[in-house]
């Protein structure tokens, strides 16, 4: 490998290839953002910069409502999926049945979105029917709405889908952690929770933060499951796609698409920069450890 | 439930199983207050499991653990009067040396000023004054172990458990740290229980040694007892370089036994083993107590000998191992200081007699 990089043109060629690849993948996204700032919209011969389409978007109460629901659903998904992924990752480190645990945790990823969404839809409808029957028969009115389609059912669909990602991201970070440190903390008088919070968590928090960002983006951009399970409310993505289906891409649709893209890239880019900075710091520390400052 | 309060640690029929695997079984251990006690044995023998059971890091499958007479079997690690030093990777990498050492005190909400004073005192005790603000990755292996030691000692617990604390250090540093550990234990006066597979390390620090192997407590005694008078064949084989003869008792009285070892009949003291005729026995003799005689050399009446063929000498620095082969094909090493005269001049292939004083041989029935 090192031999290959002695040829500067090969090294530069590698970079050109990477930039072309990333460019090809992201060009349509940047093009959408570009159009969203054109006063004359898609296909116009002339380009005049404007914020108008964003003003139109922000003046639309349906879009603002959907943005609120999106952020709420994202936050709730993060609040549930990340702790679940963390618990599963901790259990993975301790259990002897690792293969079974990984298979179970990753199973939701192998089910196509529309299949999982419609399966959950049928499931919730049946549960809803059962709850209605119980409410009618036994007078338990308080359970009638438990499984009506809405925020809760959409949340279940999103959590089911995002937990595997949270699990994997946290597990990767956790692989650097030595369980002996927990035992050392316990033998210094720490309870199980204190050992986790004061010793383990500070060392895996990058993974937890990355998982949170990842889950939030997944939730923010999710369409199929959310659309099937959301009931009466809309998310930013369901509104955008419904606009596209019903009226085609309007200028404010480009503004919406641009907003989704920018938010996603900012969150992912932010986490990436933070993670890379941390990796660099850990490597610096590892190099320092290889040449101790003093002897015993 | 309370037991003997002169004992720091007492285990009663202690056992631990992992599925179908028995890691430890029926261990009855008694450790006196203020002693330096070593659990010595081969890797995978169960000594670390025993230490972790005492420290509350593992729950026993059977038996009880008492610390200072109090039954602590059902208490977690943080509620026991024990603390532990691990082999490696146990310092908290995101905390400075001072915060590592003061970790347990901070949990107890001790005033910051007092924490600082006690941390400084402990770092002074382990020879790391001035290292308070260093991070663990800035320390060498030996320094990291000293920080672990300070972190444990600062808690003023009654029993300090050390799980192979020197295993990751190089030979020279390990020897230095052995003396250091012994000095610190004598200074603080608490009970140390130290797990190791290294017998030199064990001999250096221990007041008493317990041999643990195959999940069982094989034998316990002072360093000298374990080395010079091992009761069990396993101990004799594990400690030092030892020749074991297998044989059958031909005749025995209260003082001596005559044993047929296949290549001859030898006599051995029978006071401790008290064997009877036709018993299958083992006889152990440490390599430094063996001697090589010329075939025609007259041995004293108290000496036993068997014929052997001299093969070669392996130079080991301070000592050399003179290798001879017995008529049954077994190879035996005779250990001598490298400067010693005599055996080194024997030509390879020469016939010799492998000899020893009768009282240097140990008779084992198990």
XYZ file of C-alpha atoms in Angstrom, chain B residues 292 310 313 322 340-348 350:
14
model
C 26.194 -36.818 40.391
C 25.517 -38.147 31.658
C 25.167 -29.349 30.609
C 23.432 -31.074 34.187
C 30.824 -25.101 40.935
C 33.474 -27.641 39.989
C 33.152 -31.339 39.375
C 30.180 -32.346 37.283
C 31.020 -30.093 34.369
C 34.105 -32.174 33.647
C 32.115 -35.358 33.020
C 32.224 -36.466 29.402
C 28.883 -36.873 27.596
C 29.784 -41.339 30.770
